[in-house]
Structures are given as C-alpha cells and as structure tokens.
C-alpha cells in the first residue's frame, strides 16, 4: 500500500518540522524544559521516518541513544540548574551573520546531495531486511577510520570533563 | 465473501493484530491488578500478618465454602482498589506545572505497556505467530521504549515543584541511565550467542539449543539486577524511598494519576519478567518440547508455559522486595558503574572470543 | 575514654552480596513457611480481626484525652487553662466562666470552665495536658479510633468530654482534703 506509507511519511515529516519549530521558537512557552521535550518529540518522529525507510536499527538506536539517554541528561542539567524562562534577546549582528551563513551553507550541501541522488534510488533495497548487518559492515569496514576518530574525539571530551570536574576538589 | 476477506493478508493482519493487542492488554492489566494483590499477600505472610481478606461483592459470600475462601484470599481486593482509585478526589496542587503534572503519569504507563508488544508470548496459534509485532530489532525496540519511561518520572518530579518529588526524579533519571547501560551490555553477549536481534528467533534458538541462562549466567545476573533498578523495585527503589523522600516523584499525586504510576511500576515489572523469560529462559519452550506447535492445544500449552515462567519471575521480584533493605545511593551507583559495566564488558569480550574460537 | 573499633574490611565473598542475600532468603522463607502452615500470631487470632473484635489496649495506653468527674459526679476541672497553654498543637480551647459565670459544682473549687473543647483532629495524644493538670481532671483514656463525618463533629465539647471521660476512681485528692477540713470544723480542736 504505497498510498498509506506516503501518508505516514508526510505525517512524520510534518510532525518533525512542527516539533522542531516548537523546540526552537515556541510562541506559547519559553521554558527550556518544554523545548527539551519538543526536541524529544522531534527525535521520535524522525525515528518514525527511519522506520518508513525500513531502517529499523537506526530508528531504534535513534530513540535509545538520543531520546532515551542524551535528552534525559539534557533535562537533568536543565532541571538541576533550574533555568528560568528564556528571555527574548535582541538580535545580535554577529550571531545573525554567522547563523545565516551556517544555514545557507547547510542548505547548499543538502541541496547538492539531494540533486546528486537519484530520486528513490536503491537506498531502500539495501536496508530492506536485517539492515543491522549491512550497517555494521559499512561502519566497521568502509568507514572504520572516521569511526575510530570519532570515538577518540568522544574519549577526549570525556577525559576533559573528568579533569574539569576533579579540579576543584584538590 | 467472508472467506475472501479472511484470506486477504491485510485484513488478516489488521484483524488479528487488533485482537492480539486487545487480549494482551486485557491479560496484562489483570496481571498488574493481581500482582498487586500477590505482593500484598506475600508480604503479609512474610511479615507474619494476614493481608487483605475481607473484600467480597454482595452475593459471593452466599456460595457455600468457596465464597469464604475467595474472600480470605482477597481475590476481589483489586476490584475494590480500582473503584477506590477512580472515586478518590483527584487533587492538583496549586503550585505545580499543570501540563507536565498531567501528562507525566501517562508518559510513565505507556512505555511500560508498549514493551510487551514485541515479546513472543507463545509459538503459534492456528497459524498466527503469538507476538504483536514481530520486529527484526525487537531487543533494541524494547530498550528504546524502556529508556523513554524515565521521562514520566523525571517530569513528574520536576513538575510537582516541591523538593522531595524533585529529588526522586533526579535520582531516578541518574539511576535509570546508569543501569540501562549495564542492562544493554549484558544483552549484547546474549545477542552474540544467538546472532539475531529478533526476540522470536532468540526463543527458537533456545528451543533448539537449550536455555541461554546456562550459556550466559553472568549476563542473566546483571540483567536481573539491572531490571530491579530499572523498575525502581526495592533494593533500588531510591526514587520513591518512603523513609527519606516521603513518596519520591509521586508524592504530590493522588487518585487515578497516582494509580497510573502504580500500574506503570507493576507493568514494568511484568514486562521485564517477560523479557527475561524470552531472553534467558527459553520463552515458550520447555527444554525437551521444542518446535512451534502445529495444533491449537500445543499453541495454548506454549502460552501457558510462557506465563508460568513469567509468574515465577514476578514472584522473585516480589519476594526480593521483602527480603532486602534499600541500597544507599552511592552503593547503587558503585554497583552499576564500577562492577556491572566492567563485568558486562568482560563478558562480551569473553563471549566473542569463545565464539570466534568455536567458529575457527 | 572512647574506644574506636576498627571496622573489619569485608571479604571478597561478603562483597558479592551473596551472604546477605542468602541470609535474607532464609529469614523470609522461614517466616513465610510458618505463616503458610498457619503458625503466625495474626493467623491464630481465633475470634476475628479488628473492626469486629476491637483491639484490647494495654494498661497505660495513651488514647484520646477526656475530662473526668470526681466520685460525686462533679467536674474536676477548675478552668486554670494550663492544659490549653501547654498543648503543643493547640487542640484545647477553654472558655472560662468569667466574673459572673456559674460557680463550680463542687464545694472546694472556685470555678469550672464554661466551655471546654478539644479538637481531636489536632490532638496528638501526647499526654502533656494530663501531665500538667493540677486537679487531675483530664486523662488520656483508651479510645483510639475516633471518627466523624465532618470537621465540626471532631471538636468534642465539654458535655461530650465529661460523658466520655466518666468518673475517675483513682486519686481523689480533694475528697481527703474535704474530709480533713470538715473534721477540723466539727471536732473541737485539741488544745493540750
Ligand atoms: S494530649 Fe496533647 S495534644 Fe492532645 S489535648 Fe492533651 S496536650 Fe493537647
Ligand atoms: S483540665 Fe486541668 S489543666 Fe486543664 S483547665 Fe482544667 S484543671 Fe486546668
């Protein structure tokens, strides 16, 4: 039933955009916890999109890691710091320029990628069944070096945090 | 016409799916209600008390011997509790953050119910696989959903806007994140052995090769203890420790909203018991009665076996609650991070090495 | 002199939590088995349980505080308001008789309270009122299950308190004092 999947795709895509918008610019509430919760919803609806692509593994990991662990930590920090309502700030020129530069850059990269890709190419077929193995092979064979570099980056961050948090007790 | 409709796969899928969801939901809710009763009775017997023994609907006592007996066992207590929860005053304090205060109980219950969806609670019944959603990444799905369960508690604690619930919420988020790691890592070694993330396949593997608890005893112990921590059950019930945090995250809740937290806890307990049965105790299989059943009787038997195993594990959960005192928070964290995670990692490495050695 | 006892480091076996687990299992299993066999004290209460068979409280139990009468049926309380003052949760409210109020109904006292209320929702059964009363007019008695449908119902007034309290047959300080005084009036004073 292609029609039904299409419907789901538009539903999830719409929800992702909506929640994403509410996360950064919620007109009703400027509470950081609300933003964090909308980010969680964004992530969950994005997982829905992954499911539609038959990338079950990605969807599960997306929820498990981002929604389930990372965002809980975010929430944890927001609550512990007891952040109040965010104030409406005047637009800062530097922020404006750098921000829009980043957006335009990202848009260009995305656009090029989209143009280069054949519409609805074989992407689905690879992941059609038991995509976990395929993903593992890609990660640990073709992209092993970037993967390891990323792990080291994370390790560095971790060590840095430990160093910073231990500093005061001495 | 009707035959045609039944043989249409889509119709079949929708119809049987709905049916299974309804039945499983009903059974689960009954289990939750009676788990509470069993908990109360068992604790009473362990503590030299009597336990609930006087609720009875009007006519039941007229039944000669059985009526009195049922009343004494407290069979009708859950119904009375349910009615009580519905009729109690639903109190919302003035200082809470209303929206989150209202949705937090729901956020707690829903993940607990969703995890059941991927558990294969039987082999086959009239050609239908006895699992609501036969996912290829069943285990990951469960973990993902379970990890969402923490939001309900954290939001409840935060939105209550008073200190004990807040401390409870903070504790629970830290605790659940820590033990999720240990739990996930213990399962990795299981997956290494079976080579599949699909829970149905894992059960079939065990039906063919024997229960995984014998291959992976260490993983089972870690999983069991982490399950206690994830469900906030007694040796690790720090988020709601009565003696220090009044009631923890649900201090400000009353009536049905409180009941939802309560149901969430028990549903979680049952879900993790079901998960353990599936992962370590061969699901619906008995050591010598393998293969998916072809007959209706066989299918029902398999469901029965699964439920029996699950009940035993739920009893273990309940018994432990009355057996052990609560851990201190630093001990809890120490156990999670400094013992279980290294142990689980070592277990993964050893398992992988052994498997590699066997292969070559 | 304080003696510091070194805590022995736990052995490896002890640190696995296994001994505590086994110990806990043993204790709970023992109690469970005893209860299942019908051997626990609660199960052996032959004649029934609480609401039907009220709980027998022990001697010296501190239940609800009630006012008592003396052996002649007179109010012992003299409205000194010490109990009102001492009551930690301020459960007692006394209205004194005032200048032209009714005098005490017993000969050896000047006054008695016009109204005496105890809010049983506030009372914590601490017993300080009994302790402080110079007239031994208020005692914590054996009632422990006080119920009512409204808050007002739980404020016990003087009549109710006296009625519930009954006659206190124990120490009768004023009876002896009165007899002594009468004796001194009627008999000639010994003049040696
Ligand atoms: S028992 Fe204590 S709380 Fe109750 S009335 Fe007497 S002094 Fe007050
Ligand atoms: S009860 Fe005792 S303490 Fe209280 S007012 Fe009467 S005499 Fe005084």
XYZ file of C-alpha atoms and ligand atoms in Angstrom:
738
model
C 0.000 0.000 0.000
C 2.149 2.848 -1.224
C -0.514 5.458 -0.537
C -0.617 4.652 3.125
C 3.164 4.806 3.515
C 3.171 8.127 1.722
C 0.591 9.400 4.118
C 2.717 8.255 7.046
C 5.760 9.865 5.523
C 4.051 13.214 5.250
C 2.645 12.863 8.738
C 6.024 12.118 10.290
C 7.842 14.701 8.203
C 5.285 17.315 9.141
C 5.479 16.398 12.791
C 9.260 16.517 12.732
C 9.222 20.005 11.280
C 6.473 21.159 13.610
C 8.131 19.833 16.742
C 11.473 21.162 15.588
C 9.934 24.581 15.151
C 8.248 24.405 18.547
C 11.541 23.378 20.066
C 13.424 26.466 18.951
C 10.649 29.046 18.764
C 7.672 28.083 20.814
C 5.275 31.015 20.866
C 3.399 29.696 23.902
C 6.173 28.864 26.282
C 9.798 29.834 26.545
C 10.542 27.292 29.188
C 13.719 25.288 28.475
C 12.089 22.064 29.660
C 9.326 22.493 27.110
C 11.910 22.994 24.394
C 13.746 19.881 25.504
C 10.545 17.861 25.431
C 9.765 19.064 21.925
C 13.256 18.062 20.889
C 12.472 14.593 22.200
C 9.306 14.543 20.130
C 11.272 15.690 17.091
C 13.683 12.836 17.565
C 10.877 10.334 17.988
C 9.092 11.439 14.829
C 12.388 11.308 12.992
C 12.682 7.715 14.162
C 9.300 7.223 12.541
C 10.813 8.404 9.254
C 13.626 5.889 9.649
C 11.082 3.152 10.156
C 9.407 4.134 6.896
C 12.801 3.706 5.213
C 12.959 0.201 6.748
C 15.948 1.314 8.784
C 14.658 -0.253 11.969
C 18.041 -0.398 13.576
C 18.633 3.287 13.050
C 15.182 4.108 14.355
C 15.674 2.069 17.498
C 19.119 3.472 18.133
C 17.878 6.981 17.478
C 15.293 6.609 20.219
C 17.541 4.637 22.525
C 20.514 6.960 22.372
C 19.117 10.400 21.635
C 15.665 10.368 23.151
C 16.423 7.905 25.902
C 19.843 8.907 27.101
C 21.131 12.185 25.722
C 17.922 14.120 26.172
C 17.425 12.772 29.677
C 20.826 14.176 30.535
C 19.828 17.489 28.970
C 16.705 17.536 31.052
C 18.714 16.577 34.091
C 21.015 19.542 33.645
C 18.199 21.971 32.874
C 16.372 20.914 35.986
C 19.411 20.967 38.223
C 20.380 24.443 37.081
C 16.753 25.460 37.460
C 16.807 27.630 34.367
C 14.023 30.138 34.281
C 12.112 31.375 31.300
C 14.290 32.256 28.411
C 14.325 35.961 27.752
C 13.753 37.419 24.339
C 17.096 38.764 23.310
C 17.859 41.464 20.796
C 19.250 40.037 17.643
C 22.990 40.255 17.725
C 24.615 41.154 14.416
C 27.475 38.668 14.666
C 25.110 35.892 15.629
C 22.787 36.832 12.800
C 25.524 36.759 10.187
C 27.203 33.586 11.372
C 23.869 31.892 11.899
C 22.550 32.639 8.453
C 25.912 31.679 6.948
C 25.666 28.316 8.634
C 22.091 27.837 7.448
C 22.946 28.761 3.877
C 25.997 26.509 3.914
C 23.987 23.601 5.202
C 21.258 24.245 2.661
C 23.791 24.247 -0.177
C 25.338 20.978 0.944
C 21.949 19.368 1.400
C 20.686 20.657 -1.923
C 23.697 19.315 -3.759
C 23.344 15.965 -2.082
C 19.682 15.849 -2.989
C 20.337 16.807 -6.583
C 23.107 14.283 -6.934
C 20.967 11.455 -5.560
C 18.723 9.628 -7.962
C 15.187 10.044 -6.706
C 14.176 6.978 -4.729
C 17.238 5.027 -5.738
C 18.172 1.655 -4.357
C 18.568 3.042 -0.856
C 15.577 1.106 0.346
C 16.679 -2.181 -1.121
C 19.934 -2.336 0.805
C 18.202 -1.837 4.080
C 15.187 -3.915 3.251
C 15.884 -6.759 5.612
C 18.212 -7.309 8.521
C 19.835 -3.972 7.903
C 21.847 -4.308 11.105
C 24.487 -6.438 9.466
C 24.811 -4.125 6.465
C 25.150 -1.120 8.714
C 27.784 -2.866 10.803
C 29.754 -3.779 7.715
C 29.658 -0.212 6.433
C 30.677 1.183 9.798
C 33.469 -1.218 10.579
C 34.861 -1.789 7.100
C 34.392 1.152 4.765
C 34.301 3.856 7.403
C 36.477 2.348 10.087
C 38.917 5.245 10.294
C 36.336 8.040 10.687
C 34.561 5.841 13.218
C 37.697 5.427 15.303
C 38.497 9.125 15.052
C 35.049 9.920 16.334
C 35.463 7.538 19.241
C 38.731 9.189 20.161
C 37.033 12.564 19.981
C 34.408 11.370 22.428
C 37.079 9.914 24.669
C 38.904 13.241 24.691
C 35.716 15.013 25.653
C 35.144 12.523 28.442
C 38.639 12.888 29.837
C 38.260 16.649 29.642
C 35.057 16.563 31.657
C 36.611 14.389 34.310
C 39.600 16.698 34.518
C 37.411 19.774 34.840
C 35.140 18.279 37.445
C 38.017 16.980 39.543
C 39.903 20.260 39.563
C 38.182 21.953 42.430
C 38.410 19.193 44.958
C 42.181 19.474 45.080
C -17.180 -13.166 0.509
C -16.183 -13.728 4.122
C -13.647 -16.344 3.080
C -12.147 -13.900 0.689
C -11.940 -11.279 3.375
C -10.234 -13.646 5.794
C -7.665 -14.807 3.288
C -6.737 -11.239 2.358
C -3.409 -10.736 4.173
C -4.040 -7.097 5.031
C -7.402 -7.783 6.583
C -5.941 -10.738 8.407
C -3.096 -8.662 9.707
C -5.307 -5.859 10.948
C -7.918 -8.148 12.449
C -5.521 -10.466 14.232
C -3.308 -7.572 15.254
C -6.207 -5.782 16.901
C -7.374 -8.966 18.527
C -3.936 -9.733 19.903
C -3.479 -6.200 21.191
C -6.792 -6.298 22.998
C -6.222 -9.709 24.517
C -2.666 -8.976 25.579
C -3.705 -5.658 27.053
C -6.512 -7.287 28.993
C -4.307 -10.057 30.277
C -1.564 -7.623 31.183
C -3.937 -5.400 33.150
C -5.300 -8.406 35.008
C -1.780 -9.453 35.799
C -0.981 -5.974 37.048
C -4.006 -5.947 39.320
C -3.274 -9.373 40.702
C 0.443 -8.733 41.007
C -0.515 -6.031 43.479
C -2.651 -8.499 45.373
C 0.066 -11.144 45.372
C 2.520 -8.545 46.546
C 0.278 -7.654 49.476
C -0.480 -11.245 50.397
C 3.098 -12.402 50.099
C 4.419 -9.500 52.118
C 1.792 -10.212 54.760
C 2.802 -13.838 55.013
C 6.481 -12.946 55.199
C 5.832 -10.368 57.879
C 3.523 -12.545 59.982
C 0.413 -10.637 59.019
C -2.811 -11.646 57.327
C -3.135 -9.434 54.276
C -6.317 -8.356 52.522
C -9.024 -10.822 53.434
C -12.378 -9.128 53.608
C -13.466 -7.661 50.297
C -16.317 -9.554 48.691
C -19.056 -8.436 46.341
C -22.576 -8.908 47.759
C -23.620 -12.345 46.578
C -20.292 -14.135 46.691
C -20.471 -14.922 50.384
C -23.642 -16.913 49.701
C -21.597 -19.556 47.879
C -21.063 -22.266 50.499
C -17.348 -22.846 51.071
C -15.759 -21.245 48.075
C -17.136 -17.782 48.820
C -15.443 -17.569 52.172
C -12.250 -18.976 50.751
C -12.127 -16.453 47.893
C -12.786 -13.665 50.327
C -9.986 -14.871 52.571
C -7.554 -14.906 49.675
C -8.538 -11.355 48.818
C -9.473 -12.275 45.247
C -11.784 -9.273 44.983
C -9.409 -6.783 46.525
C -8.051 -5.452 43.188
C -11.572 -4.527 42.115
C -12.160 -2.620 45.304
C -8.807 -0.885 44.832
C -9.715 0.058 41.296
C -13.034 1.525 42.329
C -11.336 3.387 45.126
C -8.782 4.912 42.787
C -11.486 6.124 40.446
C -13.632 7.628 43.156
C -10.928 9.374 45.135
C -10.543 13.096 44.896
C -8.124 13.961 42.134
C -6.127 16.691 43.695
C -3.878 19.043 41.756
C -1.851 21.306 43.992
C -1.816 24.956 43.067
C 1.929 25.288 42.673
C 2.552 22.515 40.165
C 3.363 22.958 36.489
C -0.003 21.820 35.293
C 0.651 20.490 31.804
C 3.558 18.281 32.781
C 1.901 17.305 36.012
C -0.990 15.958 33.989
C 0.861 14.118 31.268
C 3.628 12.646 33.426
C 1.578 9.657 34.685
C 0.571 8.812 31.131
C 4.171 9.035 29.942
C 5.065 6.549 32.651
C 2.445 3.971 31.795
C 2.594 3.990 28.017
C 6.196 2.746 27.622
C 5.523 0.028 30.158
C 2.653 -1.213 28.014
C 4.484 -0.765 24.707
C 7.366 -3.057 25.615
C 5.018 -6.011 25.732
C 4.355 -5.615 22.005
C 7.493 -7.399 20.839
C 7.515 -10.210 23.391
C 6.673 -13.569 21.788
C 4.338 -14.961 24.412
C 3.623 -18.154 22.543
C 4.686 -20.006 19.444
C 1.744 -20.230 17.078
C -1.965 -20.449 17.486
C -3.806 -21.545 14.388
C -1.024 -20.337 12.113
C -0.747 -16.922 13.729
C 2.545 -16.102 15.429
C 1.857 -15.223 19.029
C 3.548 -11.867 19.156
C 2.004 -8.489 18.471
C 4.869 -7.033 16.455
C 7.480 -9.370 15.055
C 10.271 -6.808 14.806
C 13.702 -7.599 13.491
C 15.246 -5.354 16.105
C 12.985 -6.436 18.955
C 15.582 -6.069 21.674
C 16.611 -2.605 20.602
C 12.981 -1.584 20.387
C 12.434 -2.705 23.962
C 15.427 -0.802 25.192
C 14.408 2.288 23.294
C 10.932 2.242 24.775
C 12.155 1.449 28.267
C 14.559 4.349 28.073
C 11.622 6.648 27.315
C 9.928 5.524 30.510
C 12.243 7.671 32.571
C 10.653 10.858 31.220
C 7.438 10.256 33.080
C 9.236 10.030 36.380
C 11.563 12.932 35.742
C 8.747 15.186 34.577
C 6.559 14.141 37.485
C 9.335 15.026 39.889
C 10.096 18.312 38.229
C 6.542 19.476 37.617
C 5.468 18.752 41.187
C 7.576 21.751 42.077
C 8.486 20.598 45.543
C 11.671 19.176 46.853
C 11.026 15.523 47.608
C 9.484 14.711 44.247
C 12.275 16.639 42.584
C 14.955 14.652 44.371
C 13.108 11.482 43.456
C 13.000 12.472 39.812
C 16.682 13.343 39.711
C 17.623 10.113 41.405
C 15.557 8.054 39.058
C 16.977 9.618 35.925
C 20.539 9.032 37.066
C 19.741 5.527 38.187
C 17.894 4.504 35.066
C 20.522 5.855 32.703
C 23.273 4.051 34.594
C 21.555 0.719 34.725
C 20.336 0.889 31.161
C 23.983 0.693 30.157
C 24.651 -2.381 32.246
C 21.437 -3.961 31.040
C 22.156 -3.258 27.397
C 25.666 -4.599 27.641
C 24.507 -7.781 29.315
C 22.146 -8.344 26.418
C 24.889 -7.810 23.843
C 26.523 -11.065 24.874
C 23.187 -12.841 24.527
C 22.806 -11.448 21.045
C 26.337 -12.568 20.221
C 25.375 -16.116 21.056
C 22.109 -16.164 19.138
C 23.235 -13.911 16.327
C 19.831 -12.279 15.972
C 18.030 -9.281 17.410
C 14.594 -10.716 16.767
C 13.089 -11.988 20.003
C 11.149 -14.725 18.233
C 14.358 -16.040 16.675
C 16.085 -15.901 20.039
C 13.369 -18.076 21.534
C 13.619 -20.516 18.625
C 17.368 -20.669 19.132
C 16.793 -21.585 22.752
C 14.183 -24.176 21.832
C 16.812 -25.818 19.669
C 19.947 -25.359 21.768
C 18.794 -25.001 25.362
C 18.181 -22.020 27.566
C 20.519 -19.095 27.351
C 20.726 -18.726 31.103
C 23.070 -21.714 31.009
C 25.247 -20.135 28.323
C 25.240 -16.685 29.880
C 24.687 -16.899 33.649
C 26.643 -13.718 34.301
C 24.622 -11.782 31.753
C 21.467 -13.048 33.402
C 22.537 -11.896 36.858
C 23.433 -8.462 35.540
C 20.183 -8.241 33.629
C 18.156 -9.298 36.635
C 19.743 -6.790 38.981
C 19.511 -4.033 36.381
C 15.868 -4.891 35.888
C 15.311 -4.254 39.580
C 16.970 -0.885 39.199
C 15.079 -0.026 36.018
C 11.716 -0.810 37.530
C 12.564 1.016 40.768
C 11.861 -2.077 42.815
C 13.001 -2.471 46.321
C 16.645 -2.932 46.789
C 16.925 0.005 44.391
C 13.740 1.955 44.980
C 15.605 5.156 45.756
C 13.399 7.370 43.567
C 10.446 6.701 45.817
C 12.069 5.746 49.088
C 9.370 6.430 51.634
C 11.628 6.873 54.600
C 13.655 9.702 53.123
C 11.696 11.189 50.237
C 8.135 10.753 51.554
C 6.979 9.121 48.326
C 9.524 10.399 45.853
C 8.281 11.517 42.480
C 4.646 10.693 43.160
C 4.363 12.485 46.487
C 2.021 15.128 45.099
C -0.178 12.745 43.148
C -3.484 11.288 44.166
C -6.328 9.232 42.807
C -6.105 7.877 39.272
C -2.933 9.786 38.458
C -1.199 8.021 41.312
C -2.745 4.754 40.205
C -1.145 5.221 36.797
C 2.309 5.399 38.367
C 1.451 2.363 40.377
C 0.269 0.445 37.346
C 3.319 1.594 35.439
C 5.589 0.122 38.081
C 3.866 -3.238 38.023
C 3.507 -3.303 34.264
C 7.221 -2.590 34.022
C 7.918 -5.409 36.411
C 5.824 -7.813 34.374
C 7.374 -6.597 31.135
C 10.885 -7.166 32.420
C 9.907 -10.572 33.735
C 8.553 -11.406 30.279
C 11.731 -10.056 28.729
C 13.877 -12.234 30.962
C 11.813 -15.283 30.157
C 12.282 -14.552 26.477
C 15.981 -13.832 26.651
C 17.187 -16.322 29.220
C 14.568 -18.940 29.966
C 13.589 -20.057 26.519
C 10.334 -18.138 26.156
C 7.526 -20.551 25.427
C 9.797 -23.556 25.046
C 10.478 -26.283 27.557
C 13.891 -27.970 27.369
C 12.536 -31.096 25.685
C 9.394 -29.851 23.958
C 10.806 -27.776 21.138
C 9.409 -26.790 17.746
C 6.468 -24.425 17.174
C 3.246 -26.195 17.912
C 1.097 -27.229 14.983
C -2.054 -27.826 16.954
C -4.263 -25.470 18.921
C -3.617 -27.414 22.086
C 0.131 -27.186 21.589
C -0.116 -23.462 20.955
C -2.114 -22.918 24.115
C 0.328 -25.078 26.031
C 3.193 -22.895 24.881
C 1.388 -19.757 26.034
C 0.773 -21.457 29.358
C 4.443 -22.339 29.713
C 5.439 -18.779 28.971
C 3.002 -17.356 31.503
C 4.084 -19.843 34.151
C 7.723 -18.880 33.759
C 6.794 -15.221 33.838
C 4.795 -15.627 37.020
C 7.714 -17.332 38.719
C 9.956 -14.397 37.840
C 7.368 -11.883 39.024
C 7.249 -13.774 42.311
C 11.020 -13.448 42.524
C 10.640 -9.691 42.034
C 8.056 -9.507 44.784
C 9.895 -11.734 47.194
C 13.113 -9.778 46.867
C 11.264 -6.622 47.802
C 10.536 -8.026 51.237
C 13.925 -9.611 51.606
C 16.449 -6.855 51.111
C 16.831 -3.395 52.594
C 17.331 -0.410 50.351
C 20.770 0.388 48.960
C 22.446 3.676 49.657
C 22.685 5.895 46.612
C 26.463 5.753 46.313
C 26.368 1.973 46.702
C 23.838 1.819 43.919
C 25.967 3.885 41.578
C 29.061 1.970 42.597
C 27.381 -1.317 41.830
C 26.200 -0.096 38.464
C 29.249 1.696 37.167
C 32.185 0.050 38.871
C 31.040 -3.552 38.945
C 28.336 -4.357 36.453
C 29.548 -2.369 33.490
C 33.108 -3.753 33.627
C 31.742 -7.232 34.264
C 29.356 -6.953 31.342
C 32.137 -5.674 29.101
C 34.382 -8.541 30.123
C 31.522 -10.902 29.481
C 31.109 -9.542 25.971
C 34.806 -9.920 25.208
C 34.976 -13.444 26.582
C 31.827 -14.471 24.740
C 33.129 -13.036 21.499
C 36.474 -14.806 21.927
C 34.841 -18.131 22.693
C 32.513 -17.786 19.730
C 35.415 -16.890 17.452
C 37.383 -19.851 18.743
C 34.442 -22.193 18.156
C 33.979 -20.893 14.654
C 37.554 -21.347 13.522
C 37.577 7.116 77.004
C 36.182 6.368 73.650
C 37.377 3.246 72.054
C 37.497 3.186 68.299
C 36.591 -0.198 66.960
C 38.081 -0.813 63.580
C 35.631 -1.974 61.022
C 36.871 -5.154 59.508
C 37.228 -4.918 55.747
C 34.702 -7.107 54.002
C 35.981 -10.252 52.430
C 35.512 -10.809 48.745
C 32.712 -13.262 49.401
C 30.925 -10.723 51.543
C 31.336 -8.047 48.911
C 29.482 -10.115 46.355
C 26.332 -9.531 48.445
C 25.754 -13.271 48.404
C 25.836 -13.917 52.168
C 23.325 -11.136 52.819
C 21.115 -12.439 50.050
C 21.149 -15.935 51.470
C 20.532 -14.667 54.971
C 17.571 -12.599 53.786
C 16.190 -15.524 51.856
C 16.488 -17.733 54.934
C 14.680 -15.313 57.227
C 11.866 -14.520 54.820
C 11.429 -18.163 53.849
C 11.213 -19.172 57.496
C 8.515 -16.620 58.236
C 6.689 -17.438 55.040
C 6.635 -21.156 55.763
C 5.434 -20.545 59.285
C 2.626 -18.331 58.021
C 1.629 -20.807 55.344
C 1.354 -23.517 57.959
C -0.905 -21.179 59.900
C 1.614 -20.651 62.620
C 1.843 -16.896 62.720
C 0.345 -14.995 65.575
C -2.001 -12.949 63.409
C -3.466 -16.012 61.729
C -4.066 -17.640 65.077
C -6.398 -14.910 66.326
C -9.344 -17.237 66.577
C -12.164 -14.867 67.362
C -11.705 -12.465 64.481
C -9.995 -9.292 63.481
C -10.077 -5.639 64.248
C -13.340 -3.942 63.328
C -15.470 -6.763 64.692
C -13.242 -7.632 67.595
C -11.846 -4.399 68.958
C -8.251 -4.330 69.840
C -7.584 -4.644 73.551
C -5.213 -1.899 74.529
C -2.713 -2.405 77.281
C -2.770 -0.718 80.669
C -1.258 2.734 80.470
C -2.211 3.221 76.817
C -2.473 6.862 75.833
C -5.586 7.346 73.771
C -7.845 10.345 73.495
C -7.838 12.889 76.365
C -11.173 13.206 78.167
C -12.333 15.208 81.187
C -13.260 13.212 84.260
C -15.674 13.741 87.134
C -14.907 13.079 90.741
C -16.615 10.442 92.839
C -19.586 12.692 93.488
C -20.159 13.359 89.824
C -18.765 16.876 89.892
C -16.498 18.466 87.326
C -12.917 18.275 88.476
C -11.550 20.827 86.033
C -11.144 24.278 87.549
C -10.545 26.097 84.286
C -6.983 27.000 85.118
C -6.109 26.784 81.417
C -2.744 25.221 81.997
C -3.553 22.438 79.592
C -4.655 24.912 76.960
C -1.323 26.631 77.365
C 0.792 23.523 77.211
C -0.962 21.684 74.418
C 1.602 21.556 71.578
C -0.815 21.531 68.646
C -3.242 23.909 70.391
C -6.041 21.400 70.341
C -7.671 22.601 73.570
C -9.852 25.677 73.768
C -11.255 26.718 77.134
C -13.839 29.413 77.752
C -13.523 30.450 81.408
C -16.724 31.222 83.324
C -15.913 34.928 83.725
C -16.785 37.104 86.700
C -20.487 36.255 86.840
C -20.372 32.776 85.423
C -21.685 29.657 87.087
C -19.607 28.638 90.082
C -18.022 25.246 90.327
C -20.359 22.373 91.002
C -18.190 21.140 93.819
C -17.693 22.927 97.077
C -13.935 23.013 97.185
C -13.329 24.765 93.889
C -13.972 28.308 92.788
C -14.846 27.853 89.170
C -15.222 25.441 86.343
C -14.966 26.048 82.608
C -17.988 27.393 80.796
C -16.880 25.563 77.699
C -14.048 23.141 77.156
C -13.298 21.926 73.644
C -10.702 19.531 72.342
C -10.240 19.313 68.613
C -9.499 15.654 68.146
C -8.231 16.302 64.629
C -5.426 18.333 66.120
C -4.741 16.365 69.263
C -1.639 14.250 69.008
C -2.309 12.174 72.110
C 0.881 13.440 73.674
C -0.383 13.442 77.223
C 1.028 16.809 78.207
C -2.413 18.001 79.331
C -2.698 15.105 81.725
C 0.800 15.761 82.960
C 0.247 19.422 83.606
C -3.227 19.386 85.135
C -3.036 20.319 88.843
C -6.503 18.955 89.502
C -6.100 15.611 87.799
C -9.113 16.478 85.737
C -8.024 15.315 82.322
C -6.738 11.878 81.418
C -5.690 10.133 78.276
C -8.026 7.208 78.074
C -8.254 4.124 75.945
C -10.181 5.297 72.916
C -8.018 5.226 69.823
C -10.423 5.102 66.931
C -12.195 8.445 66.697
C -14.224 9.037 63.595
C -16.605 11.642 62.303
C -18.097 12.791 59.057
C -17.348 16.490 59.434
C -14.631 18.548 60.973
C -17.070 20.095 63.409
C -18.022 16.688 64.646
C -14.458 16.069 65.681
C -14.388 19.014 68.063
C -15.511 17.461 71.312
C -17.255 19.858 73.717
C -17.392 19.801 77.482
C -20.502 17.660 77.791
C -19.129 15.053 75.480
C -15.703 15.017 77.066
C -17.156 14.640 80.541
C -19.520 11.950 79.435
C -16.800 10.002 77.660
C -14.364 10.523 80.495
C -16.603 9.142 83.213
C -15.731 9.078 86.867
C -12.141 8.765 87.703
C -11.939 6.490 90.692
C -8.234 6.697 91.166
C -6.656 9.524 93.055
C -9.220 11.570 94.912
C -7.139 14.330 96.304
C -9.985 16.714 97.133
C -12.110 14.159 98.873
C -9.466 13.660 101.525
C -8.807 17.360 101.780
C -12.525 17.998 102.245
C -12.861 15.337 104.894
C -9.918 16.810 106.729
C -11.444 20.260 106.584
C -14.826 19.026 107.806
C -13.170 17.170 110.629
C -11.457 20.316 111.699
C -14.757 22.180 111.635
C -16.850 19.710 113.567
C -14.425 18.345 116.129
C -13.082 20.521 118.865
C -9.538 21.464 118.278
C -7.310 19.635 120.639
C -5.810 22.038 122.999
C -3.215 20.448 125.076
S -2.972 15.004 74.564
Fe -1.510 16.570 73.968
S -2.313 17.279 72.055
Fe -3.982 16.186 72.983
S -5.106 17.738 74.064
Fe -3.640 16.906 75.505
S -1.867 18.260 75.370
Fe -3.143 18.647 73.591
S -8.233 20.274 82.687
Fe -6.815 20.618 84.380
S -5.220 21.874 83.441
Fe -6.936 21.961 82.078
S -8.064 23.749 82.708
Fe -8.982 22.043 83.790
S -7.909 21.993 85.697
Fe -6.680 23.245 84.374
